[in-house]
Amino acid sequence: MAKKAAMSDTETNALRALPSVAALLRDPDIQATTSLSPAGLTELLQRIVAEQRTALLAGQRATRAEIRERVLADVTRFERPRLGGVINATGVIIHTNLGRAPVSPETAGAMASAAASSVALEIDAETNQRGGRMQEVSDLMRLLAGAEATLVVNNNAAAVLLVLSALAAGRSVILSRGEAVEIGGGFRIPDVLRQSGATLVEVGTTNRTYAKDYEAAMDDQTAALMKVHPSNFQVTGFTYAASVEELAAIGAARGVPVIDDLGSGALVSTAPFGLRPEPTIADSVRSGAAIVTASGDKLLGGPQAGLILGRRDLVNRIAAHPLARAVRADKTCLAGTARTLRHYADGTAMARVPVWRMIAATSQEVQDRAERLCARLSHPSAVVPVSATVGGGALPGETLPSAALALDASQVDSGSTDALARRLRTGETPIFGRIEGHRVLLDLRTVLPEDDEALLTAVEVALRPTGSDRL
Ligand SMILES: *Cc1c(COP(=O)(O)O)cnc(C)c1O
């Protein structure tokens, strides 16, 4: 008993610094910080106080003032929207961890108004009869890529799974060894094939696969010949990959369709910008792919979506599969995808779609912006030449010449590059750059010019000596 009482004393001592939830609720600084209802704030404070209690009992020492500071910091952190906009100064245009393609203001507007109101999603306004929710995107894709029909789903991973489930379950799909790839985030083509209920028949070798390899593997179980864009890696040297045309010719003789997973799915060529030409969606359709799948938020530059397009009879079969309902696109995605496609239809894609604005900017333009910003920074910094990349699994190994603001961390506070990068990421306008040696590099190619002022302000705040930005 005596021992237990002694423990209790220690505990009581340790917990002396712990404020009560009731006291914190009355704290004017906390009241001024929070947007929560009294009930919500009580709930949050109970959780925070319990965490502080555990820390004190574990032997951490803290004064009452220090604990109050921590509570205030936690309440402040809770207020910060986690999905607010950030500035991508990484030099990777389609950055998956930063949400991939930002959309044009027109697309964002179309998505916001679709979200805020009812939408004639499945009613034809002319006839008041039930109409297809895919009609607008389908009409646009027909114009832009020559596809008979289009179905939009949640993302391209869902598109590939759905297509294989609807067209190949219980049968086999022939794929080159060199294209049995992992796209990222654990999305592996052989696993997806298995999940769909189809059997994978791998042909050829890692570096060379000919049309005759597919032909030799075909039998009455063959549901499709498949091509997958290798996306995030490159095989160079002694290589050969049968083209969509070649496969389409072989398939046609036996009535077997070609499925082409393009991944990035550009509608315009990357060639005029000094990049290797990516096959466009129209190229694939023209080459005879019966079904093409592509992401909406890579080189297309729209919201997250998966596009399934091609032969009408096959698209109808895919749309009728039970999984189609489970992965279907919502009204905001459809409105955003359609609005993005209109940029290509009316010729404004290069001027309005952010991904293409970033690709199309000349290196001189990027350099000039970097120098103008650098000259206005109160802190000594420099402009350095860097290489930006497209990202998003498009054009691995290809780079675009760019310019970066190089912020020298040794001139700031602790001199720690990590600390400076962290301050840039956690400011009011968060900026994500990259660290190179003792410098944080902010690549201007992936920053839209209209964000230059916000970037400058945020950099100034991050470079200020610690303490002066704490109030
Ligand atoms: C990116 C990619 C996918 C997956 O697309 P998400 O839109 O990320 O789901 C599938 N296949 C290829 C070839 C890709 O490049």
PDB file of N, CA, C and O in Angstrom, residues 302-328:
ATOM      1  N   GLY A 302      -6.102  17.313 -66.746  1.00  0.00           N
ATOM      2  CA  GLY A 302      -7.415  17.523 -66.133  1.00  0.00           C
ATOM      3  C   GLY A 302      -7.473  16.952 -64.735  1.00  0.00           C
ATOM      4  O   GLY A 302      -6.444  16.648 -64.132  1.00  0.00           O
ATOM      5  N   PRO A 303      -8.704  16.815 -64.192  1.00  0.00           N
ATOM      6  CA  PRO A 303      -8.850  16.216 -62.863  1.00  0.00           C
ATOM      7  C   PRO A 303      -8.563  14.713 -62.906  1.00  0.00           C
ATOM      8  O   PRO A 303      -8.502  14.125 -63.994  1.00  0.00           O
ATOM      9  N   GLN A 304      -8.406  14.106 -61.726  1.00  0.00           N
ATOM     10  CA  GLN A 304      -8.172  12.664 -61.672  1.00  0.00           C
ATOM     11  C   GLN A 304      -9.314  11.929 -62.359  1.00  0.00           C
ATOM     12  O   GLN A 304     -10.484  12.138 -62.059  1.00  0.00           O
ATOM     13  N   ALA A 305      -8.963  11.072 -63.312  1.00  0.00           N
ATOM     14  CA  ALA A 305      -9.964  10.295 -64.042  1.00  0.00           C
ATOM     15  C   ALA A 305      -9.238   9.201 -64.808  1.00  0.00           C
ATOM     16  O   ALA A 305      -8.035   9.266 -65.009  1.00  0.00           O
ATOM     17  N   GLY A 306      -9.991   8.202 -65.201  1.00  0.00           N
ATOM     18  CA  GLY A 306      -9.467   7.185 -66.101  1.00  0.00           C
ATOM     19  C   GLY A 306     -10.345   7.183 -67.341  1.00  0.00           C
ATOM     20  O   GLY A 306     -11.573   7.162 -67.234  1.00  0.00           O
ATOM     21  N   LEU A 307      -9.736   7.266 -68.505  1.00  0.00           N
ATOM     22  CA  LEU A 307     -10.514   7.291 -69.747  1.00  0.00           C
ATOM     23  C   LEU A 307     -10.421   5.932 -70.431  1.00  0.00           C
ATOM     24  O   LEU A 307      -9.324   5.383 -70.577  1.00  0.00           O
ATOM     25  N   ILE A 308     -11.570   5.407 -70.819  1.00  0.00           N
ATOM     26  CA  ILE A 308     -11.612   4.159 -71.582  1.00  0.00           C
ATOM     27  C   ILE A 308     -12.271   4.515 -72.897  1.00  0.00           C
ATOM     28  O   ILE A 308     -13.421   4.967 -72.914  1.00  0.00           O
ATOM     29  N   LEU A 309     -11.550   4.376 -73.997  1.00  0.00           N
ATOM     30  CA  LEU A 309     -12.176   4.779 -75.246  1.00  0.00           C
ATOM     31  C   LEU A 309     -11.837   3.827 -76.374  1.00  0.00           C
ATOM     32  O   LEU A 309     -10.863   3.082 -76.313  1.00  0.00           O
ATOM     33  N   GLY A 310     -12.669   3.856 -77.392  1.00  0.00           N
ATOM     34  CA  GLY A 310     -12.434   2.998 -78.545  1.00  0.00           C
ATOM     35  C   GLY A 310     -13.722   2.505 -79.160  1.00  0.00           C
ATOM     36  O   GLY A 310     -14.706   3.262 -79.224  1.00  0.00           O
ATOM     37  N   ARG A 311     -13.721   1.231 -79.572  1.00  0.00           N
ATOM     38  CA  ARG A 311     -14.856   0.665 -80.293  1.00  0.00           C
ATOM     39  C   ARG A 311     -16.128   0.691 -79.464  1.00  0.00           C
ATOM     40  O   ARG A 311     -16.137   0.270 -78.308  1.00  0.00           O
ATOM     41  N   ARG A 312     -17.220   1.152 -80.061  1.00  0.00           N
ATOM     42  CA  ARG A 312     -18.476   1.331 -79.342  1.00  0.00           C
ATOM     43  C   ARG A 312     -18.985   0.024 -78.715  1.00  0.00           C
ATOM     44  O   ARG A 312     -19.388   0.019 -77.553  1.00  0.00           O
ATOM     45  N   ASP A 313     -18.948  -1.082 -79.475  1.00  0.00           N
ATOM     46  CA  ASP A 313     -19.488  -2.338 -78.920  1.00  0.00           C
ATOM     47  C   ASP A 313     -18.713  -2.760 -77.673  1.00  0.00           C
ATOM     48  O   ASP A 313     -19.303  -3.200 -76.685  1.00  0.00           O
ATOM     49  N   LEU A 314     -17.393  -2.566 -77.693  1.00  0.00           N
ATOM     50  CA  LEU A 314     -16.591  -2.959 -76.525  1.00  0.00           C
ATOM     51  C   LEU A 314     -16.805  -2.007 -75.354  1.00  0.00           C
ATOM     52  O   LEU A 314     -16.931  -2.431 -74.205  1.00  0.00           O
ATOM     53  N   VAL A 315     -16.852  -0.698 -75.651  1.00  0.00           N
ATOM     54  CA  VAL A 315     -17.081   0.280 -74.573  1.00  0.00           C
ATOM     55  C   VAL A 315     -18.443   0.007 -73.917  1.00  0.00           C
ATOM     56  O   VAL A 315     -18.569   0.064 -72.692  1.00  0.00           O
ATOM     57  N   ASN A 316     -19.446  -0.340 -74.720  1.00  0.00           N
ATOM     58  CA  ASN A 316     -20.764  -0.669 -74.154  1.00  0.00           C
ATOM     59  C   ASN A 316     -20.689  -1.895 -73.248  1.00  0.00           C
ATOM     60  O   ASN A 316     -21.299  -1.927 -72.181  1.00  0.00           O
ATOM     61  N   ARG A 317     -19.932  -2.895 -73.687  1.00  0.00           N
ATOM     62  CA  ARG A 317     -19.785  -4.095 -72.856  1.00  0.00           C
ATOM     63  C   ARG A 317     -19.102  -3.758 -71.537  1.00  0.00           C
ATOM     64  O   ARG A 317     -19.474  -4.246 -70.469  1.00  0.00           O
ATOM     65  N   ILE A 318     -18.080  -2.934 -71.626  1.00  0.00           N
ATOM     66  CA  ILE A 318     -17.333  -2.532 -70.423  1.00  0.00           C
ATOM     67  C   ILE A 318     -18.250  -1.748 -69.486  1.00  0.00           C
ATOM     68  O   ILE A 318     -18.268  -1.974 -68.275  1.00  0.00           O
ATOM     69  N   ALA A 319     -19.044  -0.832 -70.062  1.00  0.00           N
ATOM     70  CA  ALA A 319     -19.939   0.009 -69.244  1.00  0.00           C
ATOM     71  C   ALA A 319     -21.003  -0.828 -68.552  1.00  0.00           C
ATOM     72  O   ALA A 319     -21.514  -0.442 -67.495  1.00  0.00           O
ATOM     73  N   ALA A 320     -21.346  -1.984 -69.120  1.00  0.00           N
ATOM     74  CA  ALA A 320     -22.409  -2.820 -68.550  1.00  0.00           C
ATOM     75  C   ALA A 320     -21.880  -3.762 -67.462  1.00  0.00           C
ATOM     76  O   ALA A 320     -22.662  -4.413 -66.771  1.00  0.00           O
ATOM     77  N   HIS A 321     -20.557  -3.831 -67.296  1.00  0.00           N
ATOM     78  CA  HIS A 321     -19.990  -4.710 -66.267  1.00  0.00           C
ATOM     79  C   HIS A 321     -20.306  -4.150 -64.868  1.00  0.00           C
ATOM     80  O   HIS A 321     -20.255  -2.935 -64.673  1.00  0.00           O
ATOM     81  N   PRO A 322     -20.625  -5.017 -63.883  1.00  0.00           N
ATOM     82  CA  PRO A 322     -20.981  -4.532 -62.538  1.00  0.00           C
ATOM     83  C   PRO A 322     -19.908  -3.639 -61.903  1.00  0.00           C
ATOM     84  O   PRO A 322     -20.223  -2.692 -61.174  1.00  0.00           O
ATOM     85  N   LEU A 323     -18.647  -3.894 -62.212  1.00  0.00           N
ATOM     86  CA  LEU A 323     -17.569  -3.093 -61.644  1.00  0.00           C
ATOM     87  C   LEU A 323     -17.607  -1.640 -62.142  1.00  0.00           C
ATOM     88  O   LEU A 323     -17.104  -0.731 -61.475  1.00  0.00           O
ATOM     89  N   ALA A 324     -18.234  -1.418 -63.306  1.00  0.00           N
ATOM     90  CA  ALA A 324     -18.276  -0.068 -63.885  1.00  0.00           C
ATOM     91  C   ALA A 324     -18.954   0.897 -62.925  1.00  0.00           C
ATOM     92  O   ALA A 324     -18.530   2.044 -62.755  1.00  0.00           O
ATOM     93  N   ARG A 325     -20.016   0.426 -62.273  1.00  0.00           N
ATOM     94  CA  ARG A 325     -20.739   1.270 -61.331  1.00  0.00           C
ATOM     95  C   ARG A 325     -19.872   1.604 -60.112  1.00  0.00           C
ATOM     96  O   ARG A 325     -19.928   2.684 -59.547  1.00  0.00           O
ATOM     97  N   ALA A 326     -19.050   0.621 -59.722  1.00  0.00           N
ATOM     98  CA  ALA A 326     -18.220   0.805 -58.522  1.00  0.00           C
ATOM     99  C   ALA A 326     -17.095   1.816 -58.745  1.00  0.00           C
ATOM    100  O   ALA A 326     -16.595   2.401 -57.790  1.00  0.00           O
ATOM    101  N   VAL A 327     -16.689   2.016 -59.977  1.00  0.00           N
ATOM    102  CA  VAL A 327     -15.542   2.905 -60.231  1.00  0.00           C
ATOM    103  C   VAL A 327     -15.935   4.126 -61.071  1.00  0.00           C
ATOM    104  O   VAL A 327     -15.073   4.810 -61.616  1.00  0.00           O
ATOM    105  N   ARG A 328     -17.237   4.405 -61.154  1.00  0.00           N
ATOM    106  CA  ARG A 328     -17.649   5.467 -62.074  1.00  0.00           C
ATOM    107  C   ARG A 328     -17.233   6.861 -61.596  1.00  0.00           C
ATOM    108  O   ARG A 328     -17.036   7.105 -60.410  1.00  0.00           O
TER     109      ARG A 328
END
